JSON list of C-alpha atoms in Angstrom, two decimals:
[
{"chain": "A", "resi": 16, "resn": "MET", "atom": "CA", "xyz": [0.00, 0.00, 0.00]},
{"chain": "A", "resi": 17, "resn": "PRO", "atom": "CA", "xyz": [1.40, 3.46, -0.83]},
{"chain": "A", "resi": 18, "resn": "TRP", "atom": "CA", "xyz": [2.21, 5.85, 2.00]},
{"chain": "A", "resi": 19, "resn": "ILE", "atom": "CA", "xyz": [1.82, 9.59, 2.50]},
{"chain": "A", "resi": 20, "resn": "GLN", "atom": "CA", "xyz": [3.90, 11.82, 4.75]},
{"chain": "A", "resi": 21, "resn": "HIS", "atom": "CA", "xyz": [3.59, 15.53, 5.52]},
{"chain": "A", "resi": 22, "resn": "TYR", "atom": "CA", "xyz": [6.49, 17.90, 6.04]},
{"chain": "A", "resi": 23, "resn": "SER", "atom": "CA", "xyz": [7.49, 21.55, 6.19]},
{"chain": "A", "resi": 24, "resn": "ARG", "atom": "CA", "xyz": [8.77, 23.45, 3.17]},
{"chain": "A", "resi": 25, "resn": "SER", "atom": "CA", "xyz": [12.26, 23.58, 4.73]},
{"chain": "A", "resi": 26, "resn": "ASP", "atom": "CA", "xyz": [12.28, 19.77, 5.11]},
{"chain": "A", "resi": 27, "resn": "VAL", "atom": "CA", "xyz": [11.54, 19.37, 1.40]},
{"chain": "A", "resi": 28, "resn": "LEU", "atom": "CA", "xyz": [14.08, 22.04, 0.48]},
{"chain": "A", "resi": 29, "resn": "ARG", "atom": "CA", "xyz": [16.78, 20.13, 2.43]},
{"chain": "A", "resi": 30, "resn": "GLY", "atom": "CA", "xyz": [15.59, 16.60, 1.53]},
{"chain": "A", "resi": 31, "resn": "ILE", "atom": "CA", "xyz": [14.75, 15.67, 5.13]},
{"chain": "A", "resi": 32, "resn": "HIS", "atom": "CA", "xyz": [11.85, 13.30, 4.48]},
{"chain": "A", "resi": 33, "resn": "PHE", "atom": "CA", "xyz": [10.98, 9.77, 3.41]},
{"chain": "A", "resi": 34, "resn": "TRP", "atom": "CA", "xyz": [11.57, 9.19, -0.28]},
{"chain": "A", "resi": 35, "resn": "ASP", "atom": "CA", "xyz": [11.97, 6.45, -2.85]},
{"chain": "A", "resi": 36, "resn": "GLU", "atom": "CA", "xyz": [12.02, 6.29, -6.64]},
{"chain": "A", "resi": 37, "resn": "LYS", "atom": "CA", "xyz": [8.21, 6.15, -6.84]},
{"chain": "A", "resi": 38, "resn": "THR", "atom": "CA", "xyz": [7.40, 9.20, -4.70]},
{"chain": "A", "resi": 39, "resn": "ALA", "atom": "CA", "xyz": [5.22, 12.10, -5.85]},
{"chain": "A", "resi": 40, "resn": "LEU", "atom": "CA", "xyz": [5.06, 15.58, -4.31]},
{"chain": "A", "resi": 41, "resn": "ILE", "atom": "CA", "xyz": [2.24, 17.95, -3.37]},
{"chain": "A", "resi": 42, "resn": "GLN", "atom": "CA", "xyz": [3.47, 21.49, -2.67]},
{"chain": "A", "resi": 43, "resn": "ILE", "atom": "CA", "xyz": [1.16, 23.97, -0.92]},
{"chain": "A", "resi": 44, "resn": "LYS", "atom": "CA", "xyz": [2.57, 27.46, -0.60]},
{"chain": "A", "resi": 45, "resn": "ASP", "atom": "CA", "xyz": [1.36, 30.71, 0.87]},
{"chain": "A", "resi": 46, "resn": "ILE", "atom": "CA", "xyz": [0.16, 33.26, -1.68]},
{"chain": "A", "resi": 47, "resn": "MET", "atom": "CA", "xyz": [3.19, 35.57, -1.49]},
{"chain": "A", "resi": 48, "resn": "GLN", "atom": "CA", "xyz": [5.80, 32.77, -1.45]},
{"chain": "A", "resi": 49, "resn": "GLU", "atom": "CA", "xyz": [7.71, 30.98, -4.16]},
{"chain": "A", "resi": 50, "resn": "HIS", "atom": "CA", "xyz": [7.54, 27.18, -4.44]},
{"chain": "A", "resi": 51, "resn": "VAL", "atom": "CA", "xyz": [10.68, 25.62, -3.02]},
{"chain": "A", "resi": 52, "resn": "LYS", "atom": "CA", "xyz": [13.00, 23.62, -5.24]},
{"chain": "A", "resi": 53, "resn": "PRO", "atom": "CA", "xyz": [13.05, 20.14, -3.66]},
{"chain": "A", "resi": 54, "resn": "ALA", "atom": "CA", "xyz": [16.43, 18.62, -2.85]},
{"chain": "A", "resi": 55, "resn": "LEU", "atom": "CA", "xyz": [15.25, 15.29, -4.31]},
{"chain": "A", "resi": 56, "resn": "SER", "atom": "CA", "xyz": [13.42, 14.53, -7.56]},
{"chain": "A", "resi": 57, "resn": "PHE", "atom": "CA", "xyz": [9.83, 13.31, -7.64]},
{"chain": "A", "resi": 58, "resn": "THR", "atom": "CA", "xyz": [7.86, 11.35, -10.25]},
{"chain": "A", "resi": 59, "resn": "ASP", "atom": "CA", "xyz": [4.97, 13.84, -10.28]},
{"chain": "A", "resi": 60, "resn": "VAL", "atom": "CA", "xyz": [4.49, 17.26, -8.70]},
{"chain": "A", "resi": 61, "resn": "LEU", "atom": "CA", "xyz": [1.28, 19.14, -7.90]},
{"chain": "A", "resi": 62, "resn": "GLN", "atom": "CA", "xyz": [1.82, 22.79, -6.94]},
{"chain": "A", "resi": 63, "resn": "LEU", "atom": "CA", "xyz": [-0.93, 24.78, -5.24]},
{"chain": "A", "resi": 64, "resn": "GLU", "atom": "CA", "xyz": [-1.26, 28.18, -3.61]},
{"chain": "A", "resi": 65, "resn": "PHE", "atom": "CA", "xyz": [-3.63, 28.96, -0.74]},
{"chain": "A", "resi": 66, "resn": "GLU", "atom": "CA", "xyz": [-3.38, 30.31, 2.79]},
{"chain": "A", "resi": 67, "resn": "ASP", "atom": "CA", "xyz": [-3.79, 28.42, 6.07]},
{"chain": "A", "resi": 68, "resn": "ILE", "atom": "CA", "xyz": [-7.10, 30.02, 7.02]},
{"chain": "A", "resi": 69, "resn": "GLU", "atom": "CA", "xyz": [-10.45, 28.60, 7.99]},
{"chain": "A", "resi": 70, "resn": "GLU", "atom": "CA", "xyz": [-12.63, 31.68, 7.34]},
{"chain": "A", "resi": 71, "resn": "ASP", "atom": "CA", "xyz": [-13.15, 33.70, 4.16]},
{"chain": "A", "resi": 72, "resn": "PRO", "atom": "CA", "xyz": [-12.23, 30.65, 2.07]},
{"chain": "A", "resi": 73, "resn": "ASP", "atom": "CA", "xyz": [-13.19, 31.98, -1.35]},
{"chain": "A", "resi": 74, "resn": "GLU", "atom": "CA", "xyz": [-10.70, 34.82, -1.16]},
{"chain": "A", "resi": 75, "resn": "ILE", "atom": "CA", "xyz": [-7.37, 33.20, -0.26]},
{"chain": "A", "resi": 76, "resn": "GLY", "atom": "CA", "xyz": [-8.11, 29.84, 1.40]},
{"chain": "A", "resi": 77, "resn": "ILE", "atom": "CA", "xyz": [-8.55, 26.48, -0.29]},
{"chain": "A", "resi": 78, "resn": "ARG", "atom": "CA", "xyz": [-11.16, 26.61, -3.05]},
{"chain": "A", "resi": 79, "resn": "PRO", "atom": "CA", "xyz": [-13.20, 23.66, -4.35]},
{"chain": "A", "resi": 80, "resn": "GLU", "atom": "CA", "xyz": [-11.04, 23.49, -7.50]},
{"chain": "A", "resi": 81, "resn": "HIS", "atom": "CA", "xyz": [-7.91, 23.08, -5.32]},
{"chain": "A", "resi": 82, "resn": "ALA", "atom": "CA", "xyz": [-9.62, 20.23, -3.48]},
{"chain": "A", "resi": 83, "resn": "ASP", "atom": "CA", "xyz": [-10.59, 18.58, -6.78]},
{"chain": "A", "resi": 84, "resn": "GLN", "atom": "CA", "xyz": [-6.97, 18.79, -7.99]},
{"chain": "A", "resi": 85, "resn": "ILE", "atom": "CA", "xyz": [-5.63, 17.26, -4.77]},
{"chain": "A", "resi": 86, "resn": "VAL", "atom": "CA", "xyz": [-8.17, 14.43, -4.71]},
{"chain": "A", "resi": 87, "resn": "SER", "atom": "CA", "xyz": [-7.49, 13.64, -8.40]},
{"chain": "A", "resi": 88, "resn": "PHE", "atom": "CA", "xyz": [-3.74, 13.59, -7.69]},
{"chain": "A", "resi": 89, "resn": "LEU", "atom": "CA", "xyz": [-4.25, 11.32, -4.65]},
{"chain": "A", "resi": 90, "resn": "ARG", "atom": "CA", "xyz": [-6.38, 8.92, -6.70]},
{"chain": "A", "resi": 91, "resn": "MET", "atom": "CA", "xyz": [-3.83, 8.84, -9.54]},
{"chain": "A", "resi": 92, "resn": "CYS", "atom": "CA", "xyz": [-1.00, 8.12, -7.11]},
{"chain": "A", "resi": 93, "resn": "LYS", "atom": "CA", "xyz": [-3.00, 5.39, -5.36]},
{"chain": "A", "resi": 94, "resn": "GLU", "atom": "CA", "xyz": [-3.86, 3.73, -8.70]},
{"chain": "A", "resi": 95, "resn": "GLN", "atom": "CA", "xyz": [-0.18, 3.84, -9.73]},
{"chain": "A", "resi": 96, "resn": "ASN", "atom": "CA", "xyz": [1.01, 2.71, -6.27]},
{"chain": "A", "resi": 97, "resn": "LYS", "atom": "CA", "xyz": [3.04, 5.92, -5.78]},
{"chain": "A", "resi": 98, "resn": "ASN", "atom": "CA", "xyz": [4.00, 7.28, -2.37]},
{"chain": "A", "resi": 99, "resn": "ILE", "atom": "CA", "xyz": [3.41, 10.95, -1.60]},
{"chain": "A", "resi": 100, "resn": "VAL", "atom": "CA", "xyz": [5.29, 13.68, 0.21]},
{"chain": "A", "resi": 101, "resn": "VAL", "atom": "CA", "xyz": [3.07, 16.71, 0.88]},
{"chain": "A", "resi": 102, "resn": "HIS", "atom": "CA", "xyz": [4.34, 19.97, 2.32]},
{"chain": "A", "resi": 103, "resn": "CYS", "atom": "CA", "xyz": [3.03, 23.33, 3.35]},
{"chain": "A", "resi": 104, "resn": "HIS", "atom": "CA", "xyz": [4.89, 26.06, 5.22]},
{"chain": "A", "resi": 105, "resn": "ALA", "atom": "CA", "xyz": [5.20, 24.42, 8.66]},
{"chain": "A", "resi": 106, "resn": "GLY", "atom": "CA", "xyz": [4.04, 20.90, 7.77]},
{"chain": "A", "resi": 107, "resn": "ILE", "atom": "CA", "xyz": [1.33, 20.86, 10.43]},
{"chain": "A", "resi": 108, "resn": "CYS", "atom": "CA", "xyz": [-2.00, 22.31, 9.20]},
{"chain": "A", "resi": 109, "resn": "ARG", "atom": "CA", "xyz": [-2.67, 22.20, 5.44]},
{"chain": "A", "resi": 110, "resn": "SER", "atom": "CA", "xyz": [-0.35, 19.28, 4.64]},
{"chain": "A", "resi": 111, "resn": "SER", "atom": "CA", "xyz": [-1.56, 17.23, 7.62]},
{"chain": "A", "resi": 112, "resn": "ALA", "atom": "CA", "xyz": [-5.16, 17.75, 6.48]},
{"chain": "A", "resi": 113, "resn": "VAL", "atom": "CA", "xyz": [-4.21, 16.36, 3.05]},
{"chain": "A", "resi": 114, "resn": "ALA", "atom": "CA", "xyz": [-2.40, 13.43, 4.67]},
{"chain": "A", "resi": 115, "resn": "MET", "atom": "CA", "xyz": [-5.32, 12.59, 6.97]},
{"chain": "A", "resi": 116, "resn": "VAL", "atom": "CA", "xyz": [-7.80, 12.58, 4.07]},
{"chain": "A", "resi": 117, "resn": "ALA", "atom": "CA", "xyz": [-5.37, 10.45, 2.03]},
{"chain": "A", "resi": 118, "resn": "GLN", "atom": "CA", "xyz": [-5.27, 7.98, 4.91]},
{"chain": "A", "resi": 119, "resn": "LYS", "atom": "CA", "xyz": [-9.06, 7.67, 4.69]},
{"chain": "A", "resi": 120, "resn": "MET", "atom": "CA", "xyz": [-8.57, 7.01, 0.95]},
{"chain": "A", "resi": 121, "resn": "GLY", "atom": "CA", "xyz": [-6.25, 4.08, 1.70]},
{"chain": "A", "resi": 122, "resn": "PHE", "atom": "CA", "xyz": [-2.72, 5.50, 2.11]},
{"chain": "A", "resi": 123, "resn": "ASP", "atom": "CA", "xyz": [-0.52, 4.47, 5.03]},
{"chain": "A", "resi": 124, "resn": "LEU", "atom": "CA", "xyz": [0.22, 7.31, 7.43]},
{"chain": "A", "resi": 125, "resn": "ASP", "atom": "CA", "xyz": [2.44, 7.34, 10.52]},
{"chain": "A", "resi": 126, "resn": "TYR", "atom": "CA", "xyz": [1.77, 9.03, 13.84]},
{"chain": "A", "resi": 127, "resn": "LYS", "atom": "CA", "xyz": [3.13, 12.55, 14.35]},
{"chain": "A", "resi": 128, "resn": "VAL", "atom": "CA", "xyz": [2.11, 16.09, 15.28]},
{"chain": "A", "resi": 129, "resn": "ARG", "atom": "CA", "xyz": [-1.01, 17.15, 13.39]},
{"chain": "A", "resi": 130, "resn": "PHE", "atom": "CA", "xyz": [-3.20, 20.21, 13.73]},
{"chain": "A", "resi": 131, "resn": "PRO", "atom": "CA", "xyz": [-5.15, 19.92, 10.47]},
{"chain": "A", "resi": 132, "resn": "ASN", "atom": "CA", "xyz": [-6.81, 22.87, 8.80]},
{"chain": "A", "resi": 133, "resn": "LYS", "atom": "CA", "xyz": [-10.51, 22.00, 9.04]},
{"chain": "A", "resi": 134, "resn": "LEU", "atom": "CA", "xyz": [-11.50, 23.90, 5.91]},
{"chain": "A", "resi": 135, "resn": "VAL", "atom": "CA", "xyz": [-8.91, 21.94, 3.90]},
{"chain": "A", "resi": 136, "resn": "MET", "atom": "CA", "xyz": [-10.17, 18.65, 5.34]},
{"chain": "A", "resi": 137, "resn": "HIS", "atom": "CA", "xyz": [-13.80, 19.59, 4.68]},
{"chain": "A", "resi": 138, "resn": "ARG", "atom": "CA", "xyz": [-13.18, 20.61, 1.06]},
{"chain": "A", "resi": 139, "resn": "LEU", "atom": "CA", "xyz": [-11.12, 17.45, 0.40]},
{"chain": "A", "resi": 140, "resn": "PHE", "atom": "CA", "xyz": [-13.74, 15.15, 1.97]},
{"chain": "A", "resi": 141, "resn": "VAL", "atom": "CA", "xyz": [-16.42, 16.83, -0.19]},
{"chain": "A", "resi": 142, "resn": "ALA", "atom": "CA", "xyz": [-14.28, 16.48, -3.35]},
{"chain": "A", "resi": 143, "resn": "ALA", "atom": "CA", "xyz": [-13.65, 12.81, -2.54]},
{"chain": "A", "resi": 144, "resn": "GLY", "atom": "CA", "xyz": [-17.38, 12.18, -2.03]},
{"chain": "A", "resi": 145, "resn": "MET", "atom": "CA", "xyz": [-16.85, 11.27, 1.64]},
{"chain": "A", "resi": 146, "resn": "GLN", "atom": "CA", "xyz": [-18.79, 14.21, 3.11]},
{"chain": "A", "resi": 147, "resn": "ASP", "atom": "CA", "xyz": [-21.73, 16.35, 2.13]},
{"chain": "A", "resi": 148, "resn": "ASP", "atom": "CA", "xyz": [-20.93, 20.02, 1.53]},
{"chain": "A", "resi": 149, "resn": "SER", "atom": "CA", "xyz": [-23.83, 21.05, 3.77]},
{"chain": "A", "resi": 150, "resn": "GLU", "atom": "CA", "xyz": [-22.15, 19.57, 6.86]},
{"chain": "A", "resi": 151, "resn": "PRO", "atom": "CA", "xyz": [-20.68, 22.27, 9.10]},
{"chain": "A", "resi": 152, "resn": "ILE", "atom": "CA", "xyz": [-16.94, 22.88, 9.16]},
{"chain": "A", "resi": 153, "resn": "LYS", "atom": "CA", "xyz": [-15.45, 22.09, 12.54]},
{"chain": "A", "resi": 154, "resn": "LYS", "atom": "CA", "xyz": [-12.93, 24.57, 13.88]},
{"chain": "A", "resi": 155, "resn": "LYS", "atom": "CA", "xyz": [-9.49, 23.67, 15.21]},
{"chain": "A", "resi": 156, "resn": "SER", "atom": "CA", "xyz": [-9.35, 22.54, 18.81]},
{"chain": "A", "resi": 157, "resn": "MET", "atom": "CA", "xyz": [-6.85, 20.81, 21.04]},
{"chain": "A", "resi": 158, "resn": "ASP", "atom": "CA", "xyz": [-8.94, 17.63, 20.62]},
{"chain": "A", "resi": 159, "resn": "ASN", "atom": "CA", "xyz": [-7.63, 17.46, 17.04]},
{"chain": "A", "resi": 160, "resn": "PHE", "atom": "CA", "xyz": [-4.00, 17.86, 18.06]},
{"chain": "A", "resi": 161, "resn": "LEU", "atom": "CA", "xyz": [-2.15, 14.54, 17.98]},
{"chain": "A", "resi": 162, "resn": "TYR", "atom": "CA", "xyz": [1.16, 14.48, 19.77]},
{"chain": "A", "resi": 163, "resn": "ASP", "atom": "CA", "xyz": [4.02, 12.08, 19.22]},
{"chain": "A", "resi": 164, "resn": "PRO", "atom": "CA", "xyz": [6.42, 12.28, 22.18]},
{"chain": "A", "resi": 165, "resn": "ASP", "atom": "CA", "xyz": [9.33, 11.27, 19.92]},
{"chain": "A", "resi": 166, "resn": "PHE", "atom": "CA", "xyz": [8.75, 14.28, 17.64]},
{"chain": "A", "resi": 167, "resn": "VAL", "atom": "CA", "xyz": [11.35, 17.02, 18.12]},
{"chain": "A", "resi": 168, "resn": "TRP", "atom": "CA", "xyz": [10.67, 20.68, 17.25]},
{"chain": "A", "resi": 169, "resn": "ASN", "atom": "CA", "xyz": [13.62, 22.33, 15.46]}
]
């Protein structure tokens, strides 16, 4: 079964992440940033731009078309048995939301710090047909924060 891992942009820039010859990359950057040039090469790359916000989504947050692109990319990678590295700025909110939805789609995912962006999760679940768009978006809370005691903050 393919795996998915989420990281920060600096991890991808320096090549500090899991990788093999059949790994694809999802890059999520802030609006005023440049996409980082990964230290390692990937089979496929999806580059997106949206902010880590949970209100005012149609202005600068994840839009439905972003969610559709991510879900299509996840499905393609799963069909082709490709692993995925996904990164956002810190590797905690947007990328962890993508990773958690991918896990529900059948990717392996390890245990680490996650504080997923709820709007990203909601839009991805809707795009994947796993949730109705009329369901309310849950806000971040400490109940959603998973902590791995072996994880070290740099």
